[in-house]
XYZ file of N, CA, C and O in Angstrom:
436
model
N 37.719 -9.258 -44.784
C 37.334 -8.255 -43.502
C 36.794 -8.966 -43.070
O 36.261 -9.357 -42.738
N 37.480 -9.603 -41.908
C 36.783 -10.126 -40.165
C 36.761 -9.768 -39.809
O 36.624 -7.893 -39.546
N 35.461 -10.034 -38.899
C 34.996 -9.444 -37.620
C 35.442 -8.580 -37.211
O 34.857 -7.820 -36.370
N 36.563 -8.362 -36.445
C 37.085 -7.655 -35.474
C 38.153 -7.331 -35.965
O 39.084 -5.860 -35.704
N 38.596 -6.797 -37.499
C 39.434 -6.313 -37.921
C 39.153 -4.154 -38.158
O 37.994 -4.161 -38.823
N 40.389 -3.556 -37.887
C 40.154 -2.904 -37.882
C 39.614 -1.427 -39.119
O 40.007 -2.660 -41.152
N 39.394 -0.535 -39.215
C 38.180 0.057 -40.075
C 37.139 -0.654 -40.726
O 36.666 -0.829 -41.750
N 36.374 -2.077 -40.232
C 35.467 -2.648 -40.581
C 33.578 -1.610 -39.536
O 33.379 -1.931 -39.434
N 33.225 -1.197 -41.158
C 31.869 -0.225 -40.834
C 30.872 -0.895 -39.744
O 30.992 -2.543 -39.620
N 30.403 -0.673 -39.166
C 29.295 -0.700 -38.036
C 28.694 -1.156 -38.310
O 28.072 -0.575 -39.077
N 27.565 -2.050 -38.279
C 26.279 -2.714 -38.105
C 25.341 -2.758 -37.364
O 26.016 -3.340 -36.172
N 24.226 -2.328 -37.345
C 23.676 -2.469 -35.330
C 24.213 -0.942 -34.147
O 25.322 -0.543 -34.582
N 23.910 -1.621 -32.871
C 24.914 -0.401 -32.462
C 24.538 0.500 -31.927
O 23.350 0.815 -32.589
N 24.728 1.102 -31.181
C 24.070 2.413 -30.931
C 24.406 3.416 -31.440
O 26.556 3.756 -31.619
N 24.525 4.903 -32.258
C 24.964 5.604 -32.299
C 26.107 5.632 -31.582
O 25.740 6.511 -30.378
N 26.963 7.138 -31.747
C 27.846 7.980 -31.326
C 26.661 9.101 -30.680
O 26.256 8.933 -31.165
N 26.929 8.962 -28.996
C 26.616 10.176 -28.273
C 25.445 9.987 -27.513
O 24.342 10.091 -26.757
N 24.844 8.932 -28.168
C 23.440 7.917 -28.011
C 23.107 8.212 -26.441
O 22.185 8.720 -25.894
N 24.293 7.259 -25.080
C 24.235 6.949 -24.074
C 24.443 8.398 -23.834
O 23.400 8.955 -23.012
N 24.899 9.461 -23.569
C 24.289 10.222 -22.947
C 23.917 11.373 -23.701
O 22.915 11.844 -22.561
N 22.926 11.052 -25.037
C 21.594 12.129 -24.900
C 20.567 11.346 -24.066
O 19.549 12.210 -23.705
N 20.913 10.064 -24.441
C 19.594 9.897 -23.475
C 20.054 9.213 -21.420
O 18.488 10.071 -20.555
N 21.222 9.458 -21.300
C 20.998 10.239 -20.125
C 21.215 11.319 -19.629
O 20.655 11.485 -18.216
N 21.564 12.594 -20.255
C 20.621 13.126 -20.628
C 19.146 13.217 -20.360
O 18.149 14.313 -19.006
N 18.684 13.195 -21.158
C 17.025 13.169 -21.571
C 16.330 12.127 -19.959
O 15.069 13.323 -19.186
N 17.275 11.286 -18.978
C 16.597 10.494 -18.464
C 16.404 11.373 -17.292
O 15.695 12.373 -16.363
N 17.740 12.116 -16.582
C 17.310 12.764 -15.634
C 16.805 14.753 -15.767
O 16.705 14.871 -15.077
N 17.179 14.380 -16.904
C 15.931 15.904 -17.301
C 14.193 15.525 -16.965
O 13.855 16.166 -16.046
N 13.935 14.432 -17.728
C 12.774 14.472 -17.033
C 12.402 13.803 -15.840
O 11.560 14.352 -15.497
N 13.398 13.007 -15.309
C 13.392 12.743 -13.349
C 13.453 14.002 -12.642
O 12.722 14.015 -11.916
N 13.931 15.036 -12.994
C 14.221 16.785 -12.117
C 12.712 16.893 -12.727
O 12.572 17.249 -11.442
N 12.255 16.796 -13.557
C 11.408 17.587 -13.430
C 10.381 17.252 -13.478
O 9.678 17.615 -11.734
N 9.567 16.175 -13.260
C 8.936 14.778 -12.264
C 9.179 14.322 -10.969
O 7.839 15.339 -10.340
N 9.650 14.735 -9.937
C 10.588 15.453 -9.389
C 10.480 17.041 -8.039
O 9.388 16.679 -7.630
N 10.494 17.589 -9.376
C 10.339 19.112 -8.534
C 9.209 19.405 -9.030
O 7.865 19.907 -8.257
N 7.472 18.180 -9.505
C 5.906 17.960 -9.464
C 5.408 17.121 -8.379
O 4.640 17.504 -7.256
N 6.107 16.009 -8.076
C 5.729 15.615 -7.364
C 6.934 14.301 -6.199
O 6.293 13.619 -5.567
N 7.591 15.631 -6.151
C 8.641 14.670 -5.678
C 8.474 14.265 -3.884
O 9.382 13.618 -3.265
N 8.328 15.280 -3.142
C 7.793 15.640 -2.086
C 6.257 14.723 -1.553
O 6.240 13.500 -1.020
N 5.103 14.889 -2.469
C 4.753 13.736 -2.080
C 4.963 11.843 -2.156
O 4.869 11.391 -1.164
N 5.616 11.688 -3.598
C 6.439 10.849 -3.124
C 7.787 9.996 -2.057
O 7.384 9.426 -1.970
N 8.289 11.053 -1.834
C 9.140 10.924 -0.372
C 8.199 10.537 0.664
O 8.650 9.319 1.390
N 6.854 11.062 0.908
C 6.009 10.455 2.087
C 5.489 9.514 1.812
O 5.320 9.105 2.691
N 4.941 9.624 0.507
C 4.480 7.673 1.101
C 5.199 6.609 0.335
O 5.040 5.412 1.208
N 6.643 7.289 -0.132
C 7.856 6.118 0.229
C 7.375 5.809 1.669
O 8.059 4.461 2.033
N 8.344 6.904 2.364
C 8.258 7.061 3.877
C 6.995 6.440 4.738
O 7.872 5.584 5.591
N 6.425 6.261 4.703
C 4.728 5.415 4.727
C 4.788 3.792 4.160
O 4.420 3.063 5.759
N 4.525 3.494 2.962
C 4.271 2.425 2.443
C 5.495 1.688 2.368
O 4.922 0.909 2.122
N 6.520 2.167 2.906
C 8.239 1.246 1.850
C 9.348 1.915 2.844
O 10.105 2.694 2.166
N 8.862 1.954 4.087
C 9.911 2.412 5.430
C 11.161 1.193 4.665
O 11.931 2.271 4.399
N 11.522 0.499 4.791
C 13.042 -0.351 4.669
C 13.627 0.235 3.036
O 14.869 0.778 3.114
N 12.785 0.334 2.164
C 12.953 1.459 0.474
C 13.585 2.162 0.928
O 14.745 2.921 0.119
N 12.417 2.867 1.557
C 13.114 4.247 2.095
C 14.072 5.344 2.256
O 14.964 5.797 1.750
N 14.559 4.042 3.024
C 16.055 4.207 3.827
C 17.279 3.685 3.413
O 18.269 4.428 3.971
N 16.569 2.320 2.193
C 17.681 2.310 1.437
C 18.328 3.152 0.235
O 19.821 3.661 0.124
N 17.280 3.896 0.173
C 17.667 5.315 -1.113
C 18.106 6.859 0.567
O 20.110 6.914 -0.270
N 18.047 7.012 1.487
C 18.542 7.989 2.202
C 20.562 7.024 2.610
O 21.133 8.093 2.430
N 20.490 5.664 3.226
C 22.295 6.045 3.432
C 22.443 5.269 2.487
O 23.708 5.422 2.499
N 22.051 5.214 0.823
C 22.812 5.946 -0.361
C 22.909 6.989 -1.277
O 24.235 6.941 -1.872
N 22.719 7.766 -0.531
C 23.076 8.848 -0.528
C 24.206 9.947 0.681
O 24.618 10.500 0.051
N 24.228 8.999 1.795
C 25.086 9.230 3.184
C 26.709 8.898 1.949
O 26.688 8.107 0.959
N 27.458 9.408 2.576
C 29.439 9.113 2.173
C 29.614 7.833 2.642
O 29.002 7.830 3.447
N 30.078 7.142 1.924
C 30.895 5.898 2.418
C 31.269 6.618 3.162
O 31.886 5.106 4.655
N 32.763 7.060 3.651
C 33.120 7.475 4.850
C 32.908 8.343 5.303
O 32.688 9.172 5.139
N 33.506 8.361 6.515
C 32.709 9.447 7.823
C 33.921 10.464 8.183
O 34.428 10.039 8.922
N 34.405 11.509 8.134
C 35.615 12.181 9.128
C 35.028 12.530 9.391
O 34.791 14.097 9.366
N 35.734 12.956 10.722
C 35.045 13.341 11.686
C 36.593 14.703 11.894
O 37.554 13.480 12.334
N 36.299 15.757 12.380
C 37.248 16.118 12.584
C 37.375 17.497 13.820
O 36.498 17.716 13.961
N 38.299 16.863 14.845
C 37.963 17.185 16.479
C 39.320 18.631 16.145
O 40.383 17.856 16.152
N 39.258 19.695 16.131
C 40.605 20.415 15.936
C 40.880 20.943 17.291
O 41.466 21.990 17.875
N 39.792 20.468 18.328
C 39.858 21.610 20.222
C 41.225 21.702 20.304
O 41.751 21.387 21.394
N 41.857 20.135 20.260
C 44.169 20.199 20.769
C 44.311 21.536 20.251
O 45.350 21.816 20.798
N 43.926 21.136 18.684
C 44.767 22.455 17.867
C 44.930 23.892 18.508
O 45.713 24.842 18.643
N 43.603 24.148 19.693
C 43.725 25.396 20.087
C 44.673 25.568 21.019
O 44.395 26.622 21.454
N 44.387 24.708 21.606
C 45.089 24.640 23.118
C 47.334 25.117 23.185
O 47.326 24.613 22.321
N 47.316 25.686 23.877
C 49.556 26.640 24.511
C 49.786 25.039 24.619
O 49.388 23.861 24.811
N 50.848 25.241 24.400
C 52.013 23.907 24.096
C 52.168 23.817 26.144
O 52.540 22.709 26.509
N 51.789 24.944 26.730
C 51.683 24.645 28.426
C 50.514 23.677 28.233
O 50.491 23.090 29.384
N 49.196 24.277 28.513
C 48.033 23.871 28.319
C 48.333 21.637 27.874
O 47.704 20.818 28.614
N 49.024 22.080 26.496
C 48.690 20.442 26.157
C 49.338 19.619 27.152
O 49.543 18.475 27.135
N 50.655 19.735 27.463
C 51.625 19.103 28.856
C 50.919 19.024 30.061
O 50.775 17.865 29.957
N 50.012 20.351 30.240
C 49.029 19.264 31.092
C 47.788 18.484 31.265
O 48.106 17.792 31.729
N 47.148 18.485 30.092
C 46.315 17.751 29.343
C 46.877 16.278 29.086
O 46.701 15.642 29.577
N 48.261 16.175 27.991
C 49.110 14.918 28.311
C 49.405 14.218 29.876
O 49.368 13.083 30.291
N 49.621 15.821 30.615
C 50.640 15.026 32.142
C 48.886 14.788 32.958
O 49.345 12.889 33.736
N 47.901 14.887 32.569
C 46.292 14.077 33.776
C 46.583 12.837 32.994
O 46.181 11.911 34.153
N 46.469 12.714 31.950
C 46.339 11.506 30.618
C 47.470 10.294 31.770
O 46.339 9.454 31.662
N 48.192 11.043 31.848
C 49.171 9.978 32.151
C 49.088 9.769 33.283
O 49.018 8.125 34.335
N 48.481 10.175 34.696
C 48.100 10.075 35.729
C 47.542 8.801 35.875
O 46.767 7.822 37.089
N 45.888 8.995 34.593
C 44.729 9.289 35.355
C 45.004 7.187 34.228
O 44.536 6.642 34.890
N 45.897 7.348 33.582
C 46.006 5.483 33.095
C 47.027 4.576 33.836
O 47.122 3.565 34.130
N 47.958 5.745 34.706
C 48.443 4.309 35.452
C 47.350 4.367 37.105
O 47.664 3.445 36.467
N 47.021 5.968 37.483
C 45.681 4.840 38.335
C 45.100 3.802 37.885
O 44.019 2.066 38.249
N 44.316 3.760 36.191
C 43.671 2.599 35.749
C 44.892 0.791 36.324
O 43.996 0.194 36.607
N 45.462 1.243 35.766
C 46.754 -0.012 35.363
C 46.958 -0.276 36.575
O 46.851 -1.464 36.240
N 47.057 0.628 37.819
C 46.617 -0.033 39.349
C 46.022 -0.429 39.205
O 46.001 -0.827 40.250
N 44.526 0.451 39.495
C 43.348 -0.872 40.171
C 43.627 -1.484 38.905
O 42.494 -2.153 40.465
N 42.938 -1.836 38.285
C 42.947 -3.886 37.074
C 44.294 -4.519 37.745
O 43.339 -5.619 38.452
N 45.129 -3.912 38.227
C 46.161 -5.398 38.341
C 45.633 -5.117 39.824
O 45.829 -6.181 40.593
N 44.972 -4.508 41.077
C 45.116 -4.504 42.213
C 43.807 -5.538 42.316
O 43.216 -6.069 43.346
N 42.607 -5.321 41.763
C 41.709 -5.761 40.759
C 41.457 -8.054 40.505
O 41.314 -8.108 41.492
N 42.752 -7.734 40.070
C 42.795 -9.447 39.765
C 43.579 -9.704 40.576
O 43.849 -11.300 41.190
N 44.133 -9.563 42.615
C 44.302 -9.973 42.821
C 44.033 -10.253 44.254
O 43.154 -10.313 44.471
N 43.633 -11.668 44.555
C 43.291 -12.502 45.326
C 41.916 -12.628 44.487
O 40.967 -13.556 45.361
N 41.519 -13.206 43.972
C 40.909 -13.509 42.469
C 40.671 -14.710 42.695
O 39.605 -15.008 41.372
N 41.958 -15.555 42.119
C 42.071 -16.942 41.860
C 41.876 -18.118 42.134
O 41.338 -17.608 44.028
N 41.722 -18.836 42.604
C 40.882 -19.355 43.252
C 41.711 -20.691 43.169
O 41.934 -21.055 41.950
N 41.864 -21.588 44.142
C 42.478 -23.158 43.634
C 42.092 -24.388 44.581
O 40.122 -24.315 44.904
N 41.865 -24.853 43.305
C 40.861 -26.252 43.828
C 41.663 -27.544 44.239
O 43.077 -27.947 43.832
């Protein structure tokens, strides 16, 4: 039999399920330690190692933040029409104002 042949008995390596048992044991020990010393450890880290403290906080934040604004959903169709008309008027006003600002500002050499 060659080294990678199917059916070859394993020599060395990790026993089946060992990784899961190790992960579970580690997380259990970590949780117990945090229950006993977590708040004090956080205070020490915040004071003595603020950069690392902030990295931990940032690592816990979601990678993407979704902001839901439902105020427009609460408006009636008539209110939406008025809102859209006001926005269009503001846009027309700002476009006219921007065009007016550009006039007479060119210099000729």
